[in-house]
Amino acid sequence: MATIKEIASIAEVSISTVSRVLNFDETLNVSDATREKILKIADELDYVSAKTKKAKNKKNKDIGIIYWYNYEEELGDPYYLSIRLAAEKKCNENNFNLVKLSEDSSIEDIKNVNGIIAIGKFSLSVVDKLASANDNIVFVDFSPDENRFDSVMADLEKATYEILNYLYGLGHRKIGFIGGKKLEYIDYRDAHLDKRDIKYKEFMESKGIYNHRYIYETERFTFKAGYNLMKEALKSKNNITAFFIGNDTMSVGAYKAISEEGLSIPDDISIIGFNDQPSAKYMIPALTTIRIPSEYLGKAAVDLLLENLNGAREYNKKVVIPTEFKIRESCKRI
């Protein structure tokens, strides 16, 4: 069993820093990269705190957590990292023992936890595997079947309408969308990776300006995806004047692609991102985006699990977290 001293040695930080990170000390001033490094090492070494051991011995309170992104992807997109850390902190506060699950976890491991928090988008096969062995599952940022599972989502449809209405009000009619699409292996009805594409089409059709050639889809919301899709869009010569981009991480890639083409934001192209990650307001120009209080999604997921653990609920819940539109400098009236 790993000790805090061993983790500190591998991470090349002080024992105190490791202790405070593992106990979710909000007053600790440490970078997300260092925090994630410590958590990753602790996870790989199967570290269990004394507090968690005591709680586990007193009563079995194991909560499984499975997430879509790997560690490297989380660091590139702080949205999912924030959700996970908030969920883990809430579990820690309630003396839960966290058990890391994966798509390859055995049915026995899935059965042995009291509940599961699933963060991100999962295939039909993974959803069914989890459901076959555990009936207390909360999906976060994904709602595969509202009749079967609890879920926590941001209000993506309202946020999408706010974005498009804003761009339309600035005079833009050729509005592109770089975002998610339905994975071929997910066949639940309405189990889209991202319902913003549906709202985008509805809005554009309502204004008589929909064009399928303005949509650029991806399954991973990475810097590289944003860069490559913006390159593709610029080469198409569709003269799109504004882009709604699925997250701020892809927006960074899009900024680079636009700059390489000798174009300027917002003079040539207006950009709106999504998530309001910490770097968004420091981009040049500062990125207009939608803020999702991602920490609330993680906390709400644990709250739903607690409801079921403390008294069996006969119905499923879908919790929708409101968003906030952050208008900055990356859009221009035309």
CSV table of C-alpha atoms in Angstrom, one decimal:
chain,number,residue,atom,x,y,z
A,1,MET,CA,0.0,0.0,0.0
A,2,ALA,CA,1.5,3.4,-1.0
A,3,THR,CA,2.3,6.1,1.5
A,4,ILE,CA,2.1,9.9,1.2
A,5,LYS,CA,5.9,10.0,1.4
A,6,GLU,CA,6.3,7.7,-1.6
A,7,ILE,CA,3.8,9.7,-3.7
A,8,ALA,CA,5.7,12.9,-2.7
A,9,SER,CA,9.0,11.4,-3.8
A,10,ILE,CA,7.7,10.3,-7.2
A,11,ALA,CA,5.8,13.6,-7.8
A,12,GLU,CA,8.9,15.6,-6.6
A,13,VAL,CA,6.8,17.7,-4.2
A,14,SER,CA,6.6,18.1,-0.5
A,15,ILE,CA,4.7,15.6,1.7
A,16,SER,CA,2.5,18.5,2.9
A,17,THR,CA,1.5,19.3,-0.7
A,18,VAL,CA,0.5,15.7,-1.4
A,19,SER,CA,-1.5,15.5,1.9
A,20,ARG,CA,-3.4,18.6,1.1
A,21,VAL,CA,-4.1,17.6,-2.5
A,22,LEU,CA,-5.4,14.2,-1.4
A,23,ASN,CA,-7.6,15.8,1.2
A,24,PHE,CA,-9.0,18.3,-1.3
A,25,ASP,CA,-7.7,21.4,0.5
A,26,GLU,CA,-9.3,24.3,-1.4
A,27,THR,CA,-6.8,26.8,0.2
A,28,LEU,CA,-3.8,25.1,-1.4
A,29,ASN,CA,-2.2,27.2,-4.2
A,30,VAL,CA,-1.0,24.6,-6.6
A,31,SER,CA,-1.3,24.3,-10.4
A,32,ASP,CA,-3.9,22.0,-12.0
A,33,ALA,CA,-1.0,20.0,-13.6
A,34,THR,CA,0.7,19.4,-10.3
A,35,ARG,CA,-2.6,18.4,-8.6
A,36,GLU,CA,-3.5,16.0,-11.5
A,37,LYS,CA,0.0,14.5,-11.4
A,38,ILE,CA,-0.3,13.8,-7.7
A,39,LEU,CA,-3.8,12.3,-8.1
A,40,LYS,CA,-2.6,10.2,-11.0
A,41,ILE,CA,0.4,8.8,-9.0
A,42,ALA,CA,-1.9,8.1,-6.0
A,43,ASP,CA,-4.4,6.3,-8.3
A,44,GLU,CA,-1.7,4.2,-10.0
A,45,LEU,CA,-0.3,3.2,-6.6
A,46,ASP,CA,-3.7,2.4,-5.2
A,47,TYR,CA,-3.3,4.9,-2.3
A,48,VAL,CA,-6.1,4.9,0.2
A,49,SER,CA,-6.2,7.5,3.0
A,50,ALA,CA,-6.5,6.6,6.6
A,51,LYS,CA,-9.8,8.5,6.8
A,52,THR,CA,-11.2,6.4,3.9
A,53,LYS,CA,-9.9,3.1,5.4
A,54,LYS,CA,-11.6,3.9,8.6
A,55,ALA,CA,-14.9,4.8,6.8
A,56,LYS,CA,-14.7,1.6,4.7
A,57,ASN,CA,-14.1,-0.6,7.7
A,58,LYS,CA,-17.1,1.0,9.5
A,59,LYS,CA,-19.4,0.5,6.5
A,60,ASN,CA,-19.0,-0.4,2.9
A,61,LYS,CA,-19.4,2.8,1.0
A,62,ASP,CA,-17.6,2.2,-2.3
A,63,ILE,CA,-18.4,4.5,-5.2
A,64,GLY,CA,-17.2,3.6,-8.6
A,65,ILE,CA,-16.1,6.4,-10.9
A,66,ILE,CA,-15.5,6.0,-14.7
A,67,TYR,CA,-14.5,8.8,-17.0
A,68,TRP,CA,-14.4,9.2,-20.8
A,69,TYR,CA,-11.2,11.2,-21.0
A,70,ASN,CA,-7.8,9.9,-20.1
A,71,TYR,CA,-5.4,12.0,-18.0
A,72,GLU,CA,-3.8,13.7,-20.9
A,73,GLU,CA,-7.1,14.7,-22.4
A,74,GLU,CA,-8.4,16.0,-19.1
A,75,LEU,CA,-5.4,18.3,-18.8
A,76,GLY,CA,-6.1,19.6,-22.3
A,77,ASP,CA,-9.8,20.2,-21.5
A,78,PRO,CA,-10.2,21.3,-17.9
A,79,TYR,CA,-14.0,21.0,-18.1
A,80,TYR,CA,-14.0,17.2,-17.5
A,81,LEU,CA,-11.1,17.5,-15.0
A,82,SER,CA,-13.2,20.0,-13.0
A,83,ILE,CA,-16.2,17.8,-13.0
A,84,ARG,CA,-14.2,14.8,-11.8
A,85,LEU,CA,-12.4,16.7,-9.0
A,86,ALA,CA,-15.7,18.2,-7.8
A,87,ALA,CA,-17.3,14.7,-7.7
A,88,GLU,CA,-14.3,13.2,-5.9
A,89,LYS,CA,-14.2,16.0,-3.3
A,90,LYS,CA,-18.0,15.5,-2.6
A,91,CYS,CA,-17.5,11.8,-2.2
A,92,ASN,CA,-14.5,12.4,0.1
A,93,GLU,CA,-16.7,14.7,2.3
A,94,ASN,CA,-19.2,11.9,2.6
A,95,ASN,CA,-16.6,9.3,3.5
A,96,PHE,CA,-17.1,7.3,0.3
A,97,ASN,CA,-14.3,5.1,-0.8
A,98,LEU,CA,-13.6,5.9,-4.5
A,99,VAL,CA,-13.0,3.0,-6.8
A,100,LYS,CA,-11.7,3.7,-10.3
A,101,LEU,CA,-13.6,1.7,-13.0
A,102,SER,CA,-12.9,1.5,-16.7
A,103,GLU,CA,-14.6,0.1,-19.8
A,104,ASP,CA,-12.6,-3.1,-19.2
A,105,SER,CA,-13.6,-3.5,-15.5
A,106,SER,CA,-15.1,-6.9,-14.6
A,107,ILE,CA,-18.8,-7.4,-13.9
A,108,GLU,CA,-17.8,-8.4,-10.4
A,109,ASP,CA,-16.0,-5.1,-9.8
A,110,ILE,CA,-19.0,-3.1,-11.1
A,111,LYS,CA,-21.4,-5.1,-8.8
A,112,ASN,CA,-19.2,-4.5,-5.7
A,113,VAL,CA,-19.6,-0.7,-5.6
A,114,ASN,CA,-22.7,1.0,-4.1
A,115,GLY,CA,-23.1,3.3,-7.0
A,116,ILE,CA,-21.3,4.6,-10.1
A,117,ILE,CA,-20.6,8.1,-11.5
A,118,ALA,CA,-20.0,8.0,-15.2
A,119,ILE,CA,-18.4,11.2,-16.6
A,120,GLY,CA,-18.5,11.8,-20.3
A,121,LYS,CA,-19.9,9.9,-23.3
A,122,PHE,CA,-20.1,6.2,-23.4
A,123,SER,CA,-20.9,3.6,-26.1
A,124,LEU,CA,-24.1,1.4,-25.9
A,125,SER,CA,-22.0,-1.6,-24.9
A,126,VAL,CA,-20.4,0.2,-22.0
A,127,VAL,CA,-23.7,1.7,-20.8
A,128,ASP,CA,-25.4,-1.8,-20.9
A,129,LYS,CA,-22.4,-3.4,-19.2
A,130,LEU,CA,-22.6,-1.0,-16.3
A,131,ALA,CA,-26.4,-1.3,-16.1
A,132,SER,CA,-26.3,-5.1,-16.1
A,133,ALA,CA,-24.4,-5.1,-12.9
A,134,ASN,CA,-25.4,-2.0,-11.0
A,135,ASP,CA,-28.7,-0.1,-10.7
A,136,ASN,CA,-27.4,3.1,-9.1
A,137,ILE,CA,-25.7,4.9,-12.0
A,138,VAL,CA,-25.5,8.7,-12.6
A,139,PHE,CA,-24.3,9.9,-16.0
A,140,VAL,CA,-22.7,13.3,-16.1
A,141,ASP,CA,-22.7,15.4,-19.3
A,142,PHE,CA,-24.5,12.6,-21.0
A,143,SER,CA,-28.0,11.3,-20.8
A,144,PRO,CA,-28.3,7.9,-22.7
A,145,ASP,CA,-31.8,7.1,-21.5
A,146,GLU,CA,-33.8,9.3,-19.2
A,147,ASN,CA,-36.2,6.4,-18.5
A,148,ARG,CA,-33.5,4.2,-17.1
A,149,PHE,CA,-30.8,6.4,-15.7
A,150,ASP,CA,-30.2,9.5,-13.5
A,151,SER,CA,-28.2,12.2,-15.3
A,152,VAL,CA,-26.7,15.6,-14.9
A,153,MET,CA,-26.4,18.0,-17.8
A,154,ALA,CA,-25.7,21.6,-18.6
A,155,ASP,CA,-28.5,23.5,-20.4
A,156,LEU,CA,-26.9,23.1,-23.8
A,157,GLU,CA,-30.0,23.9,-25.8
A,158,LYS,CA,-30.6,27.3,-24.1
A,159,ALA,CA,-26.9,28.2,-24.4
A,160,THR,CA,-26.9,27.3,-28.1
A,161,TYR,CA,-29.9,29.5,-28.7
A,162,GLU,CA,-28.2,32.4,-26.9
A,163,ILE,CA,-25.1,32.0,-29.0
A,164,LEU,CA,-26.8,31.9,-32.3
A,165,ASN,CA,-29.3,34.6,-31.5
A,166,TYR,CA,-26.3,36.8,-30.5
A,167,LEU,CA,-24.5,36.2,-33.7
A,168,TYR,CA,-27.6,36.7,-35.8
A,169,GLY,CA,-28.2,40.0,-34.0
A,170,LEU,CA,-24.7,41.1,-35.0
A,171,GLY,CA,-25.6,40.6,-38.6
A,172,HIS,CA,-24.1,37.2,-39.2
A,173,ARG,CA,-25.9,34.8,-41.6
A,174,LYS,CA,-23.2,32.4,-42.6
A,175,ILE,CA,-22.6,30.9,-39.2
A,176,GLY,CA,-20.5,27.7,-38.9
A,177,PHE,CA,-20.6,25.0,-36.2
A,178,ILE,CA,-17.6,23.0,-35.1
A,179,GLY,CA,-18.7,20.4,-32.6
A,180,GLY,CA,-19.9,16.9,-31.7
A,181,LYS,CA,-21.7,14.4,-33.7
A,182,LYS,CA,-23.5,11.2,-32.9
A,183,LEU,CA,-21.2,8.2,-32.6
A,184,GLU,CA,-22.1,5.4,-34.9
A,185,TYR,CA,-22.0,2.9,-32.0
A,186,ILE,CA,-24.4,4.8,-29.8
A,187,ASP,CA,-27.9,3.8,-30.8
A,188,TYR,CA,-30.1,5.1,-28.0
A,189,ARG,CA,-32.7,7.4,-29.3
A,190,ASP,CA,-31.6,11.0,-28.7
A,191,ALA,CA,-28.3,9.8,-27.3
A,192,HIS,CA,-26.3,12.4,-29.1
A,193,LEU,CA,-22.8,13.3,-28.0
A,194,ASP,CA,-24.0,16.8,-28.2
A,195,LYS,CA,-27.5,18.2,-28.7
A,196,ARG,CA,-26.2,21.5,-29.7
A,197,ASP,CA,-26.0,20.3,-33.3
A,198,ILE,CA,-29.8,19.7,-33.2
A,199,LYS,CA,-30.5,23.2,-31.8
A,200,TYR,CA,-28.1,24.7,-34.3
A,201,LYS,CA,-30.0,23.2,-37.2
A,202,GLU,CA,-33.4,24.2,-35.7
A,203,PHE,CA,-32.3,27.8,-35.3
A,204,MET,CA,-30.7,28.2,-38.7
A,205,GLU,CA,-33.7,26.6,-40.4
A,206,SER,CA,-36.0,28.9,-38.6
A,207,LYS,CA,-34.1,31.9,-40.0
A,208,GLY,CA,-33.9,30.3,-43.5
A,209,ILE,CA,-30.1,30.3,-43.4
A,210,TYR,CA,-29.3,26.6,-42.7
A,211,ASN,CA,-26.5,25.0,-44.9
A,212,HIS,CA,-25.2,21.6,-44.0
A,213,ARG,CA,-21.8,22.6,-45.4
A,214,TYR,CA,-21.3,25.0,-42.5
A,215,ILE,CA,-21.1,22.0,-40.1
A,216,TYR,CA,-17.8,20.4,-39.2
A,217,GLU,CA,-18.0,17.4,-36.8
A,218,THR,CA,-15.7,15.6,-34.5
A,219,GLU,CA,-15.8,13.0,-31.8
A,220,ARG,CA,-13.0,14.4,-29.6
A,221,PHE,CA,-12.9,18.0,-28.6
A,222,THR,CA,-9.2,18.6,-28.7
A,223,PHE,CA,-6.8,21.4,-29.8
A,224,LYS,CA,-5.9,19.4,-32.9
A,225,ALA,CA,-9.6,18.8,-33.8
A,226,GLY,CA,-10.3,22.5,-33.6
A,227,TYR,CA,-7.2,23.3,-35.7
A,228,ASN,CA,-7.8,20.7,-38.4
A,229,LEU,CA,-11.5,21.5,-38.7
A,230,MET,CA,-11.0,25.2,-39.0
A,231,LYS,CA,-8.3,24.6,-41.7
A,232,GLU,CA,-10.9,22.5,-43.5
A,233,ALA,CA,-13.5,25.2,-43.2
A,234,LEU,CA,-11.3,27.9,-44.4
A,235,LYS,CA,-10.2,25.9,-47.5
A,236,SER,CA,-13.9,25.3,-48.4
A,237,LYS,CA,-14.3,28.9,-49.4
A,238,ASN,CA,-17.8,29.1,-47.9
A,239,ASN,CA,-17.0,32.6,-46.6
A,240,ILE,CA,-18.4,31.8,-43.2
A,241,THR,CA,-18.3,34.9,-41.1
A,242,ALA,CA,-18.8,33.4,-37.6
A,243,PHE,CA,-18.2,30.1,-35.9
A,244,PHE,CA,-19.8,28.5,-32.9
A,245,ILE,CA,-17.2,26.1,-31.5
A,246,GLY,CA,-18.0,23.1,-29.2
A,247,ASN,CA,-15.4,24.0,-26.5
A,248,ASP,CA,-12.7,26.5,-25.6
A,249,THR,CA,-10.0,23.9,-26.2
A,250,MET,CA,-11.0,23.5,-29.9
A,251,SER,CA,-11.2,27.3,-30.1
A,252,VAL,CA,-7.5,27.6,-29.3
A,253,GLY,CA,-6.8,25.3,-32.2
A,254,ALA,CA,-9.1,27.4,-34.4
A,255,TYR,CA,-7.4,30.6,-33.4
A,256,LYS,CA,-4.1,29.2,-34.6
A,257,ALA,CA,-5.5,28.0,-37.9
A,258,ILE,CA,-7.1,31.4,-38.6
A,259,SER,CA,-3.9,33.2,-37.8
A,260,GLU,CA,-1.9,30.9,-40.1
A,261,GLU,CA,-4.2,31.9,-43.0
A,262,GLY,CA,-3.4,35.5,-42.4
A,263,LEU,CA,-6.9,36.3,-41.1
A,264,SER,CA,-7.9,38.2,-38.0
A,265,ILE,CA,-10.4,37.6,-35.2
A,266,PRO,CA,-12.9,39.2,-35.1
A,267,ASP,CA,-12.3,41.4,-38.1
A,268,ASP,CA,-12.5,38.5,-40.6
A,269,ILE,CA,-14.1,35.8,-38.5
A,270,SER,CA,-16.1,35.9,-35.2
A,271,ILE,CA,-15.6,33.1,-32.8
A,272,ILE,CA,-17.7,31.8,-29.8
A,273,GLY,CA,-16.4,29.0,-27.6
A,274,PHE,CA,-18.0,26.9,-24.9
A,275,ASN,CA,-17.1,26.1,-21.2
A,276,ASP,CA,-15.2,29.3,-20.3
A,277,GLN,CA,-12.0,27.6,-19.2
A,278,PRO,CA,-9.6,29.8,-17.3
A,279,SER,CA,-7.5,30.7,-20.3
A,280,ALA,CA,-10.4,32.0,-22.4
A,281,LYS,CA,-10.3,35.5,-21.1
A,282,TYR,CA,-6.5,35.7,-21.7
A,283,MET,CA,-6.7,34.7,-25.3
A,284,ILE,CA,-6.1,37.4,-27.9
A,285,PRO,CA,-8.8,38.6,-28.5
A,286,ALA,CA,-10.5,37.4,-25.3
A,287,LEU,CA,-12.9,34.6,-26.2
A,288,THR,CA,-16.6,35.1,-26.0
A,289,THR,CA,-17.9,31.8,-24.6
A,290,ILE,CA,-20.5,30.0,-22.4
A,291,ARG,CA,-19.6,29.4,-18.8
A,292,ILE,CA,-20.7,26.0,-17.5
A,293,PRO,CA,-20.3,25.7,-13.7
A,294,SER,CA,-18.7,22.3,-14.1
A,295,GLU,CA,-18.1,21.8,-10.4
A,296,TYR,CA,-21.9,21.9,-9.9
A,297,LEU,CA,-22.3,19.0,-12.3
A,298,GLY,CA,-19.9,16.9,-10.3
A,299,LYS,CA,-21.6,17.8,-7.0
A,300,ALA,CA,-25.1,17.2,-8.4
A,301,ALA,CA,-24.1,13.7,-9.5
A,302,VAL,CA,-23.0,12.7,-6.0
A,303,ASP,CA,-26.2,14.2,-4.6
A,304,LEU,CA,-28.3,12.0,-6.9
A,305,LEU,CA,-26.3,8.9,-5.7
A,306,LEU,CA,-26.9,9.9,-2.1
A,307,GLU,CA,-30.6,10.2,-2.7
A,308,ASN,CA,-30.7,6.6,-4.0
A,309,LEU,CA,-28.4,5.3,-1.3
A,310,ASN,CA,-30.4,6.9,1.5
A,311,GLY,CA,-33.8,5.8,0.2
A,312,ALA,CA,-34.7,4.0,-3.0
A,313,ARG,CA,-36.3,6.5,-5.4
A,314,GLU,CA,-38.9,5.0,-7.7
A,315,TYR,CA,-38.2,7.4,-10.6
A,316,ASN,CA,-35.2,8.7,-12.4
A,317,LYS,CA,-34.0,12.3,-12.4
A,318,LYS,CA,-32.3,14.5,-15.0
A,319,VAL,CA,-30.7,17.6,-13.4
A,320,VAL,CA,-30.1,20.5,-15.7
A,321,ILE,CA,-27.5,23.1,-14.6
A,322,PRO,CA,-27.9,26.6,-16.0
A,323,THR,CA,-25.1,28.3,-18.0
A,324,GLU,CA,-23.9,31.9,-18.3
A,325,PHE,CA,-23.1,33.8,-21.5
A,326,LYS,CA,-19.7,35.6,-21.3
A,327,ILE,CA,-19.4,38.2,-24.0
A,328,ARG,CA,-15.8,39.4,-24.6
A,329,GLU,CA,-13.9,40.5,-27.7
A,330,SER,CA,-14.0,37.7,-30.3
A,331,CYS,CA,-17.1,38.7,-32.1
A,332,LYS,CA,-17.9,41.7,-34.4
A,333,ARG,CA,-21.0,43.3,-35.8
A,334,ILE,CA,-21.1,43.1,-39.6
